[in-house]
Amino acid sequence: MWTFKAEQKRFEIGNVDIGGLPGANPTVLIGSIFHHGHRILKDEATGDFNREAAEECINIQEEFSDKTGNPHMLDVIGSTGEAFEKLLDFVSSVTDSPILLDGATASVRAAGLRYVKESGLRNPIVYNTLTPDCKKDEIEEIRKSNVKSAVLLAYNLKDFTSEGRVKAIRELLPVAYSAGIEKPLIDTCVMDLPTLGQACEAAIKMKSELGLPVGCGAHNAVALWKGLKGKMGDQAVKPCLASAAATAAAIGADFVLYGPIEDAKYVFPAVAMVNIAQSQIWVERGVKISSDHPRYKAG
């Protein structure tokens, strides 16, 4: 089903194993929390939020991760440096999950990196996101932080095809390595529904050529689908969100940023189903499947 030129790399990020053969190693699912407009936020600038509701969101993602066997991470989004400190402290106090440090701007992310280093935060950190147009100051902040993993965005403004995405990553990888990144995760860039197809093709190409873990923000395909609610009704949204994540997993994505963390209960079962189906391919090829795989936990 898959033919790879490069060895398929697997990285350990805290308690999460990411990468490798599609479906033989289950897809890592990443929910976003404290994003713009998130109902649990009281003040985005100060980082004040409903702690009980936030903990419930995190617990639900962990519950479905336990049920399915799909590992999880948290995409923690901060609007200011002040907000980041509160949000990171809280998340670290309630979970040992790896954290994607996802700030609104490079300067906010830099403030988050400095706080992580100063505070000795216990959670593994993944910088989110390093883009082809990043500045030297941003690279230096990452290097000084000693953070070893980052999401690299395959964004090519001049060539927005799947091949253009591959070219963007070829150019961005040396920059990431110069910043001390040892475990790059490739986001193949979903902007809307049509680009989900491009992102999936780019993921296949990059896994074959580079062997690095790949994934995407599949939820963007649904979030920006203007006609969905009007033509299909509100009830169509959640199935489509789950389907978008399952589509990415089916073509071999090692991770999926599935959007608001509240959607864990829709996304985890859908992706687990795909991983169970994929696992049979590898079983027949003699690949050993872990007892923690969805095949055994949810099958």
Short mmCIF file of N, CA, C and O in Angstrom, two decimals, residues 35-170:
data_model
loop_
_atom_site.label_atom_id
_atom_site.label_comp_id
_atom_site.label_asym_id
_atom_site.label_seq_id
_atom_site.Cartn_x
_atom_site.Cartn_y
_atom_site.Cartn_z
N HIS A 35 -7.77 28.74 22.38
CA HIS A 35 -7.71 29.45 21.10
C HIS A 35 -8.64 30.66 21.13
O HIS A 35 -9.50 30.79 22.01
N HIS A 36 -8.48 31.53 20.14
CA HIS A 36 -9.31 32.74 20.04
C HIS A 36 -10.79 32.36 20.03
O HIS A 36 -11.23 31.53 19.23
N GLY A 37 -11.55 32.97 20.93
CA GLY A 37 -12.97 32.71 21.01
C GLY A 37 -13.35 31.48 21.80
O GLY A 37 -14.54 31.14 21.90
N HIS A 38 -12.38 30.78 22.38
CA HIS A 38 -12.69 29.57 23.15
C HIS A 38 -13.57 29.95 24.34
O HIS A 38 -13.25 30.87 25.10
N ARG A 39 -14.63 29.20 24.52
CA ARG A 39 -15.65 29.53 25.53
C ARG A 39 -15.08 29.55 26.95
O ARG A 39 -15.64 30.21 27.84
N ILE A 40 -13.99 28.85 27.20
CA ILE A 40 -13.46 28.77 28.56
C ILE A 40 -12.58 29.96 28.91
O ILE A 40 -12.21 30.15 30.07
N LEU A 41 -12.24 30.79 27.92
CA LEU A 41 -11.43 31.98 28.17
C LEU A 41 -12.29 33.13 28.66
O LEU A 41 -13.35 33.42 28.10
N LYS A 42 -11.83 33.79 29.72
CA LYS A 42 -12.52 34.99 30.21
C LYS A 42 -11.87 36.25 29.64
O LYS A 42 -12.54 37.24 29.37
N ASP A 43 -10.54 36.21 29.52
CA ASP A 43 -9.79 37.35 28.99
C ASP A 43 -8.55 36.82 28.27
O ASP A 43 -7.64 36.29 28.91
N GLU A 44 -8.52 36.93 26.95
CA GLU A 44 -7.41 36.38 26.18
C GLU A 44 -6.09 37.07 26.51
O GLU A 44 -5.03 36.44 26.54
N ALA A 45 -6.14 38.39 26.76
CA ALA A 45 -4.91 39.15 27.00
C ALA A 45 -4.24 38.77 28.32
O ALA A 45 -3.02 38.66 28.41
N THR A 46 -5.04 38.59 29.35
CA THR A 46 -4.48 38.29 30.67
C THR A 46 -4.34 36.79 30.91
O THR A 46 -3.63 36.35 31.82
N GLY A 47 -5.07 35.99 30.11
CA GLY A 47 -5.03 34.55 30.29
C GLY A 47 -5.95 34.04 31.38
O GLY A 47 -5.80 32.91 31.84
N ASP A 48 -6.90 34.85 31.80
CA ASP A 48 -7.89 34.39 32.78
C ASP A 48 -8.87 33.44 32.10
O ASP A 48 -9.33 33.70 30.99
N PHE A 49 -9.20 32.35 32.79
CA PHE A 49 -10.04 31.33 32.17
C PHE A 49 -10.77 30.53 33.24
O PHE A 49 -10.48 30.63 34.44
N ASN A 50 -11.74 29.74 32.80
CA ASN A 50 -12.51 28.87 33.69
C ASN A 50 -11.70 27.59 33.91
O ASN A 50 -11.63 26.73 33.03
N ARG A 51 -11.10 27.47 35.06
CA ARG A 51 -10.18 26.35 35.33
C ARG A 51 -10.91 25.01 35.34
O ARG A 51 -10.39 24.00 34.83
N GLU A 52 -12.10 24.98 35.89
CA GLU A 52 -12.85 23.72 35.95
C GLU A 52 -13.20 23.23 34.56
O GLU A 52 -13.05 22.04 34.25
N ALA A 53 -13.65 24.15 33.70
CA ALA A 53 -14.01 23.77 32.33
C ALA A 53 -12.79 23.34 31.54
O ALA A 53 -12.84 22.40 30.74
N ALA A 54 -11.66 24.03 31.76
CA ALA A 54 -10.43 23.68 31.05
C ALA A 54 -9.95 22.29 31.44
O ALA A 54 -9.55 21.49 30.58
N GLU A 55 -9.99 21.99 32.72
CA GLU A 55 -9.55 20.67 33.18
C GLU A 55 -10.47 19.58 32.64
O GLU A 55 -10.01 18.49 32.27
N GLU A 56 -11.75 19.87 32.56
CA GLU A 56 -12.70 18.89 32.00
C GLU A 56 -12.36 18.60 30.53
O GLU A 56 -12.39 17.44 30.09
N CYS A 57 -12.03 19.65 29.77
CA CYS A 57 -11.66 19.46 28.36
C CYS A 57 -10.45 18.55 28.23
O CYS A 57 -10.42 17.63 27.40
N ILE A 58 -9.43 18.81 29.04
CA ILE A 58 -8.21 18.01 28.99
C ILE A 58 -8.49 16.57 29.39
O ILE A 58 -7.99 15.62 28.78
N ASN A 59 -9.31 16.40 30.42
CA ASN A 59 -9.64 15.05 30.88
C ASN A 59 -10.39 14.24 29.83
O ASN A 59 -10.19 13.02 29.70
N ILE A 60 -11.26 14.91 29.07
CA ILE A 60 -12.01 14.21 28.03
C ILE A 60 -11.06 13.71 26.94
O ILE A 60 -11.18 12.59 26.46
N GLN A 61 -10.10 14.56 26.54
CA GLN A 61 -9.14 14.11 25.53
C GLN A 61 -8.35 12.91 26.06
O GLN A 61 -8.14 11.93 25.34
N GLU A 62 -7.91 12.97 27.32
CA GLU A 62 -7.14 11.87 27.89
C GLU A 62 -8.00 10.61 28.01
O GLU A 62 -7.51 9.49 27.79
N GLU A 63 -9.26 10.78 28.33
CA GLU A 63 -10.17 9.63 28.44
C GLU A 63 -10.29 8.90 27.10
O GLU A 63 -10.19 7.67 27.04
N PHE A 64 -10.47 9.67 26.02
CA PHE A 64 -10.62 9.04 24.71
C PHE A 64 -9.30 8.50 24.18
O PHE A 64 -9.27 7.52 23.44
N SER A 65 -8.20 9.11 24.60
CA SER A 65 -6.90 8.55 24.27
C SER A 65 -6.72 7.19 24.94
O SER A 65 -6.24 6.23 24.32
N ASP A 66 -7.13 7.09 26.19
CA ASP A 66 -7.05 5.82 26.91
C ASP A 66 -7.96 4.76 26.28
O ASP A 66 -7.59 3.59 26.16
N LYS A 67 -9.14 5.18 25.86
CA LYS A 67 -10.11 4.24 25.29
C LYS A 67 -9.65 3.69 23.94
O LYS A 67 -9.88 2.52 23.63
N THR A 68 -9.03 4.55 23.14
CA THR A 68 -8.70 4.17 21.77
C THR A 68 -7.27 3.67 21.59
O THR A 68 -6.99 2.89 20.68
N GLY A 69 -6.35 4.17 22.41
CA GLY A 69 -4.95 3.86 22.20
C GLY A 69 -4.24 4.86 21.32
O GLY A 69 -3.05 4.71 21.02
N ASN A 70 -4.94 5.90 20.88
CA ASN A 70 -4.30 6.97 20.11
C ASN A 70 -3.64 7.97 21.06
O ASN A 70 -4.33 8.57 21.89
N PRO A 71 -2.32 8.15 20.97
CA PRO A 71 -1.65 9.11 21.85
C PRO A 71 -2.17 10.53 21.63
O PRO A 71 -2.75 10.83 20.58
N HIS A 72 -1.91 11.38 22.60
CA HIS A 72 -2.43 12.74 22.50
C HIS A 72 -1.39 13.77 22.91
O HIS A 72 -0.46 13.49 23.68
N MET A 73 -1.55 14.97 22.37
CA MET A 73 -0.80 16.15 22.78
C MET A 73 -1.79 17.30 22.89
O MET A 73 -2.94 17.20 22.43
N LEU A 74 -1.32 18.40 23.49
CA LEU A 74 -2.15 19.59 23.66
C LEU A 74 -1.54 20.77 22.91
O LEU A 74 -0.36 21.09 23.11
N ASP A 75 -2.33 21.40 22.09
CA ASP A 75 -1.93 22.62 21.40
C ASP A 75 -2.40 23.79 22.26
O ASP A 75 -3.60 24.13 22.26
N VAL A 76 -1.48 24.39 23.02
CA VAL A 76 -1.83 25.46 23.96
C VAL A 76 -1.54 26.80 23.29
O VAL A 76 -0.40 27.10 22.93
N ILE A 77 -2.59 27.61 23.14
CA ILE A 77 -2.49 28.85 22.37
C ILE A 77 -2.54 30.04 23.31
O ILE A 77 -3.48 30.20 24.10
N GLY A 78 -1.52 30.88 23.22
CA GLY A 78 -1.47 32.08 24.05
C GLY A 78 -1.51 33.33 23.20
O GLY A 78 -0.88 33.39 22.14
N SER A 79 -2.24 34.35 23.66
CA SER A 79 -2.34 35.61 22.91
C SER A 79 -1.28 36.62 23.34
O SER A 79 -0.91 37.50 22.57
N THR A 80 -0.80 36.47 24.58
CA THR A 80 0.24 37.37 25.11
C THR A 80 1.20 36.56 25.97
O THR A 80 0.89 35.44 26.39
N GLY A 81 2.34 37.16 26.28
CA GLY A 81 3.28 36.51 27.17
C GLY A 81 2.70 36.30 28.55
O GLY A 81 2.90 35.25 29.17
N GLU A 82 1.96 37.30 29.04
CA GLU A 82 1.31 37.19 30.36
C GLU A 82 0.34 36.01 30.38
O GLU A 82 0.30 35.23 31.34
N ALA A 83 -0.45 35.89 29.32
CA ALA A 83 -1.42 34.80 29.25
C ALA A 83 -0.71 33.45 29.22
O ALA A 83 -1.13 32.50 29.90
N PHE A 84 0.36 33.37 28.43
CA PHE A 84 1.08 32.10 28.30
C PHE A 84 1.53 31.56 29.65
O PHE A 84 1.46 30.35 29.90
N GLU A 85 2.03 32.42 30.51
CA GLU A 85 2.52 31.97 31.80
C GLU A 85 1.42 31.27 32.59
O GLU A 85 1.62 30.17 33.14
N LYS A 86 0.25 31.87 32.64
CA LYS A 86 -0.87 31.28 33.38
C LYS A 86 -1.33 29.97 32.74
O LYS A 86 -1.58 28.98 33.43
N LEU A 87 -1.45 29.99 31.42
CA LEU A 87 -1.98 28.82 30.72
C LEU A 87 -1.02 27.64 30.80
O LEU A 87 -1.45 26.50 31.03
N LEU A 88 0.27 27.90 30.62
CA LEU A 88 1.25 26.83 30.69
C LEU A 88 1.35 26.25 32.10
O LEU A 88 1.45 25.02 32.28
N ASP A 89 1.33 27.11 33.10
CA ASP A 89 1.37 26.63 34.49
C ASP A 89 0.19 25.72 34.78
O ASP A 89 0.33 24.66 35.40
N PHE A 90 -0.98 26.14 34.34
CA PHE A 90 -2.17 25.34 34.60
C PHE A 90 -2.10 24.00 33.90
O PHE A 90 -2.33 22.95 34.52
N VAL A 91 -1.80 24.01 32.62
CA VAL A 91 -1.77 22.76 31.85
C VAL A 91 -0.76 21.79 32.47
O VAL A 91 -1.02 20.60 32.62
N SER A 92 0.39 22.32 32.84
CA SER A 92 1.42 21.47 33.43
C SER A 92 0.99 20.88 34.76
O SER A 92 1.44 19.81 35.15
N SER A 93 0.09 21.57 35.45
CA SER A 93 -0.36 21.09 36.77
C SER A 93 -1.39 19.96 36.67
O SER A 93 -1.59 19.24 37.64
N VAL A 94 -2.02 19.82 35.50
CA VAL A 94 -3.09 18.82 35.38
C VAL A 94 -2.78 17.67 34.42
O VAL A 94 -3.51 16.68 34.38
N THR A 95 -1.69 17.79 33.63
CA THR A 95 -1.37 16.72 32.69
C THR A 95 0.13 16.70 32.40
O THR A 95 0.80 17.74 32.48
N ASP A 96 0.63 15.51 32.08
CA ASP A 96 2.03 15.39 31.65
C ASP A 96 2.13 15.30 30.13
O ASP A 96 3.18 15.00 29.58
N SER A 97 1.05 15.57 29.43
CA SER A 97 1.00 15.53 27.98
C SER A 97 2.01 16.50 27.37
O SER A 97 2.22 17.60 27.89
N PRO A 98 2.65 16.13 26.24
CA PRO A 98 3.46 17.11 25.52
C PRO A 98 2.62 18.30 25.11
O PRO A 98 1.44 18.17 24.76
N ILE A 99 3.24 19.48 25.15
CA ILE A 99 2.55 20.73 24.84
C ILE A 99 3.11 21.33 23.56
O ILE A 99 4.33 21.51 23.44
N LEU A 100 2.22 21.64 22.60
CA LEU A 100 2.60 22.45 21.47
C LEU A 100 2.47 23.90 21.90
O LEU A 100 1.36 24.36 22.24
N LEU A 101 3.58 24.62 21.93
CA LEU A 101 3.60 26.01 22.35
C LEU A 101 3.23 26.86 21.14
O LEU A 101 4.02 27.06 20.24
N ASP A 102 1.99 27.35 21.15
CA ASP A 102 1.38 27.94 19.96
C ASP A 102 0.93 29.37 20.26
O ASP A 102 -0.17 29.59 20.73
N GLY A 103 1.81 30.33 20.00
CA GLY A 103 1.48 31.73 20.27
C GLY A 103 0.94 32.44 19.06
O GLY A 103 1.16 32.03 17.91
N ALA A 104 0.26 33.55 19.30
CA ALA A 104 -0.36 34.30 18.22
C ALA A 104 0.68 34.92 17.29
O ALA A 104 0.43 35.08 16.09
N THR A 105 1.86 35.27 17.82
CA THR A 105 2.93 35.88 17.03
C THR A 105 4.27 35.27 17.46
O THR A 105 4.37 34.61 18.50
N ALA A 106 5.31 35.55 16.67
CA ALA A 106 6.64 35.04 17.02
C ALA A 106 7.11 35.62 18.35
O ALA A 106 7.76 34.92 19.14
N SER A 107 6.78 36.87 18.63
CA SER A 107 7.21 37.49 19.89
C SER A 107 6.50 36.85 21.09
O SER A 107 7.11 36.67 22.15
N VAL A 108 5.25 36.50 20.92
CA VAL A 108 4.52 35.81 21.99
C VAL A 108 5.09 34.42 22.21
O VAL A 108 5.28 33.97 23.35
N ARG A 109 5.38 33.71 21.12
CA ARG A 109 5.98 32.39 21.25
C ARG A 109 7.35 32.48 21.93
O ARG A 109 7.71 31.61 22.73
N ALA A 110 8.09 33.53 21.61
CA ALA A 110 9.40 33.73 22.24
C ALA A 110 9.24 33.92 23.75
O ALA A 110 10.02 33.37 24.54
N ALA A 111 8.24 34.69 24.14
CA ALA A 111 7.98 34.88 25.56
C ALA A 111 7.62 33.56 26.22
O ALA A 111 8.05 33.27 27.35
N GLY A 112 6.85 32.74 25.51
CA GLY A 112 6.50 31.42 26.03
C GLY A 112 7.72 30.54 26.19
O GLY A 112 7.87 29.84 27.20
N LEU A 113 8.63 30.58 25.21
CA LEU A 113 9.86 29.79 25.29
C LEU A 113 10.70 30.21 26.49
O LEU A 113 11.24 29.36 27.22
N ARG A 114 10.83 31.52 26.70
CA ARG A 114 11.63 32.01 27.83
C ARG A 114 11.03 31.56 29.15
O ARG A 114 11.74 31.17 30.08
N TYR A 115 9.69 31.60 29.22
CA TYR A 115 9.05 31.19 30.47
C TYR A 115 9.24 29.69 30.72
O TYR A 115 9.47 29.27 31.86
N VAL A 116 9.13 28.90 29.68
CA VAL A 116 9.34 27.45 29.82
C VAL A 116 10.72 27.17 30.41
O VAL A 116 10.89 26.35 31.32
N LYS A 117 11.73 27.87 29.89
CA LYS A 117 13.10 27.65 30.36
C LYS A 117 13.29 28.14 31.79
O LYS A 117 13.91 27.46 32.62
N GLU A 118 12.74 29.31 32.10
CA GLU A 118 12.91 29.89 33.44
C GLU A 118 12.17 29.11 34.51
O GLU A 118 12.65 28.95 35.63
N SER A 119 10.99 28.60 34.15
CA SER A 119 10.13 27.94 35.14
C SER A 119 10.46 26.47 35.33
O SER A 119 10.04 25.85 36.31
N GLY A 120 11.20 25.89 34.36
CA GLY A 120 11.48 24.46 34.44
C GLY A 120 10.24 23.62 34.25
O GLY A 120 10.09 22.56 34.87
N LEU A 121 9.36 24.06 33.38
CA LEU A 121 8.11 23.34 33.11
C LEU A 121 8.40 21.87 32.80
O LEU A 121 9.31 21.56 32.03
N ARG A 122 7.63 20.95 33.39
CA ARG A 122 7.94 19.53 33.29
C ARG A 122 7.49 18.90 31.97
O ARG A 122 8.03 17.86 31.58
N ASN A 123 6.54 19.49 31.31
CA ASN A 123 6.00 18.89 30.07
C ASN A 123 6.97 19.05 28.90
O ASN A 123 7.58 20.10 28.75
N PRO A 124 7.08 18.03 28.06
CA PRO A 124 7.86 18.20 26.82
C PRO A 124 7.20 19.28 25.96
O PRO A 124 5.97 19.37 25.88
N ILE A 125 8.03 20.11 25.31
CA ILE A 125 7.53 21.24 24.53
C ILE A 125 7.85 21.03 23.05
O ILE A 125 8.96 20.65 22.68
N VAL A 126 6.84 21.30 22.22
CA VAL A 126 7.00 21.32 20.77
C VAL A 126 6.69 22.73 20.31
O VAL A 126 5.60 23.25 20.56
N TYR A 127 7.62 23.36 19.65
CA TYR A 127 7.41 24.73 19.16
C TYR A 127 6.46 24.70 17.98
O TYR A 127 6.66 23.96 17.02
N ASN A 128 5.42 25.52 18.03
CA ASN A 128 4.40 25.53 16.98
C ASN A 128 4.04 26.98 16.61
O ASN A 128 3.40 27.66 17.37
N THR A 129 4.48 27.47 15.46
CA THR A 129 4.97 26.75 14.31
C THR A 129 6.16 27.50 13.75
O THR A 129 6.21 28.72 13.79
N LEU A 130 7.09 26.78 13.10
CA LEU A 130 8.20 27.39 12.40
C LEU A 130 7.84 27.46 10.92
O LEU A 130 7.50 26.44 10.31
N THR A 131 7.89 28.65 10.35
CA THR A 131 7.45 28.86 8.97
C THR A 131 8.63 29.26 8.08
O THR A 131 9.67 29.72 8.57
N PRO A 132 8.48 29.11 6.75
CA PRO A 132 9.58 29.45 5.84
C PRO A 132 10.03 30.90 5.92
O PRO A 132 11.17 31.22 5.56
N ASP A 133 9.16 31.80 6.38
CA ASP A 133 9.53 33.22 6.45
C ASP A 133 9.99 33.64 7.84
O ASP A 133 10.01 34.82 8.17
N CYS A 134 10.40 32.67 8.68
CA CYS A 134 10.82 32.98 10.03
C CYS A 134 12.06 33.88 10.02
O CYS A 134 12.88 33.84 9.10
N LYS A 135 12.20 34.69 11.07
CA LYS A 135 13.31 35.63 11.18
C LYS A 135 14.44 35.05 12.03
O LYS A 135 14.25 34.10 12.79
N LYS A 136 15.62 35.66 11.92
CA LYS A 136 16.78 35.20 12.67
C LYS A 136 16.53 35.25 14.18
O LYS A 136 17.01 34.40 14.93
N ASP A 137 15.81 36.29 14.63
CA ASP A 137 15.54 36.43 16.06
C ASP A 137 14.74 35.24 16.59
O ASP A 137 14.99 34.76 17.70
N GLU A 138 13.79 34.76 15.79
CA GLU A 138 12.98 33.62 16.20
C GLU A 138 13.83 32.35 16.29
O GLU A 138 13.72 31.58 17.26
N ILE A 139 14.71 32.16 15.33
CA ILE A 139 15.60 31.00 15.33
C ILE A 139 16.50 31.03 16.57
O ILE A 139 16.72 30.01 17.23
N GLU A 140 17.00 32.22 16.89
CA GLU A 140 17.87 32.35 18.05
C GLU A 140 17.14 32.05 19.36
O GLU A 140 17.69 31.43 20.27
N GLU A 141 15.87 32.49 19.45
CA GLU A 141 15.08 32.21 20.65
C GLU A 141 14.87 30.71 20.83
O GLU A 141 14.95 30.19 21.94
N ILE A 142 14.61 30.02 19.73
CA ILE A 142 14.43 28.57 19.80
C ILE A 142 15.74 27.91 20.23
O ILE A 142 15.75 27.02 21.09
N ARG A 143 16.83 28.35 19.65
CA ARG A 143 18.14 27.76 19.97
C ARG A 143 18.46 27.93 21.45
O ARG A 143 18.90 27.00 22.13
N LYS A 144 18.22 29.13 21.99
CA LYS A 144 18.51 29.40 23.40
C LYS A 144 17.60 28.64 24.35
O LYS A 144 17.96 28.37 25.49
N SER A 145 16.40 28.29 23.89
CA SER A 145 15.43 27.63 24.75
C SER A 145 15.76 26.16 25.00
O SER A 145 15.24 25.55 25.94
N ASN A 146 16.58 25.58 24.12
CA ASN A 146 16.91 24.15 24.19
C ASN A 146 15.71 23.24 23.87
O ASN A 146 15.75 22.04 24.17
N VAL A 147 14.65 23.80 23.30
CA VAL A 147 13.54 22.98 22.83
C VAL A 147 14.01 22.21 21.60
O VAL A 147 14.61 22.78 20.69
N LYS A 148 13.74 20.91 21.57
CA LYS A 148 14.30 20.04 20.54
C LYS A 148 13.29 19.59 19.49
O LYS A 148 13.65 18.88 18.56
N SER A 149 12.04 19.98 19.64
CA SER A 149 11.03 19.57 18.67
C SER A 149 10.23 20.79 18.22
O SER A 149 9.97 21.71 19.01
N ALA A 150 9.85 20.79 16.95
CA ALA A 150 9.04 21.88 16.41
C ALA A 150 8.19 21.37 15.27
O ALA A 150 8.54 20.42 14.58
N VAL A 151 7.05 22.04 15.09
CA VAL A 151 6.22 21.81 13.91
C VAL A 151 6.71 22.74 12.81
O VAL A 151 6.85 23.95 13.02
N LEU A 152 7.00 22.18 11.65
CA LEU A 152 7.46 22.95 10.49
C LEU A 152 6.31 23.03 9.49
O LEU A 152 5.78 22.00 9.06
N LEU A 153 5.91 24.24 9.13
CA LEU A 153 4.77 24.43 8.24
C LEU A 153 5.21 24.45 6.78
O LEU A 153 6.04 25.27 6.39
N ALA A 154 4.62 23.57 5.99
CA ALA A 154 4.94 23.47 4.56
C ALA A 154 4.13 24.50 3.78
O ALA A 154 3.22 24.17 3.03
N TYR A 155 4.51 25.75 3.96
CA TYR A 155 3.77 26.85 3.33
C TYR A 155 4.66 27.49 2.28
O TYR A 155 5.75 27.98 2.58
N ASN A 156 4.19 27.49 1.04
CA ASN A 156 4.95 28.07 -0.06
C ASN A 156 4.03 29.01 -0.81
O ASN A 156 3.19 28.59 -1.61
N LEU A 157 4.18 30.29 -0.54
CA LEU A 157 3.30 31.30 -1.13
C LEU A 157 3.42 31.37 -2.65
O LEU A 157 2.45 31.65 -3.35
N LYS A 158 4.60 31.06 -3.17
CA LYS A 158 4.83 31.15 -4.62
C LYS A 158 4.36 29.89 -5.35
O LYS A 158 4.09 29.94 -6.56
N ASP A 159 4.31 28.78 -4.64
CA ASP A 159 3.91 27.51 -5.27
C ASP A 159 3.08 26.73 -4.27
O ASP A 159 3.60 25.99 -3.44
N PHE A 160 1.76 26.89 -4.36
CA PHE A 160 0.88 26.32 -3.34
C PHE A 160 0.41 24.91 -3.70
O PHE A 160 -0.62 24.44 -3.24
N THR A 161 1.17 24.23 -4.55
CA THR A 161 0.86 22.85 -4.90
C THR A 161 1.46 21.91 -3.86
O THR A 161 2.19 22.33 -2.96
N SER A 162 1.17 20.61 -4.01
CA SER A 162 1.77 19.64 -3.09
C SER A 162 3.29 19.63 -3.24
O SER A 162 4.03 19.54 -2.25
N GLU A 163 3.79 19.75 -4.49
CA GLU A 163 5.24 19.79 -4.70
C GLU A 163 5.85 21.05 -4.11
O GLU A 163 6.97 21.03 -3.59
N GLY A 164 5.11 22.15 -4.17
CA GLY A 164 5.58 23.39 -3.56
C GLY A 164 5.74 23.25 -2.06
O GLY A 164 6.68 23.82 -1.46
N ARG A 165 4.86 22.49 -1.44
CA ARG A 165 4.98 22.22 -0.01
C ARG A 165 6.25 21.43 0.30
O ARG A 165 6.94 21.70 1.29
N VAL A 166 6.53 20.45 -0.54
CA VAL A 166 7.75 19.66 -0.34
C VAL A 166 8.98 20.55 -0.46
O VAL A 166 9.91 20.46 0.36
N LYS A 167 9.01 21.43 -1.44
CA LYS A 167 10.13 22.35 -1.62
C LYS A 167 10.30 23.24 -0.40
O LYS A 167 11.44 23.51 0.03
N ALA A 168 9.19 23.71 0.15
CA ALA A 168 9.27 24.58 1.33
C ALA A 168 9.94 23.88 2.50
O ALA A 168 10.76 24.48 3.22
N ILE A 169 9.63 22.62 2.69
CA ILE A 169 10.21 21.87 3.80
C ILE A 169 11.69 21.55 3.54
O ILE A 169 12.51 21.60 4.46
N ARG A 170 12.03 21.25 2.30
CA ARG A 170 13.45 21.04 1.97
C ARG A 170 14.28 22.25 2.38
O ARG A 170 15.40 22.12 2.88
#
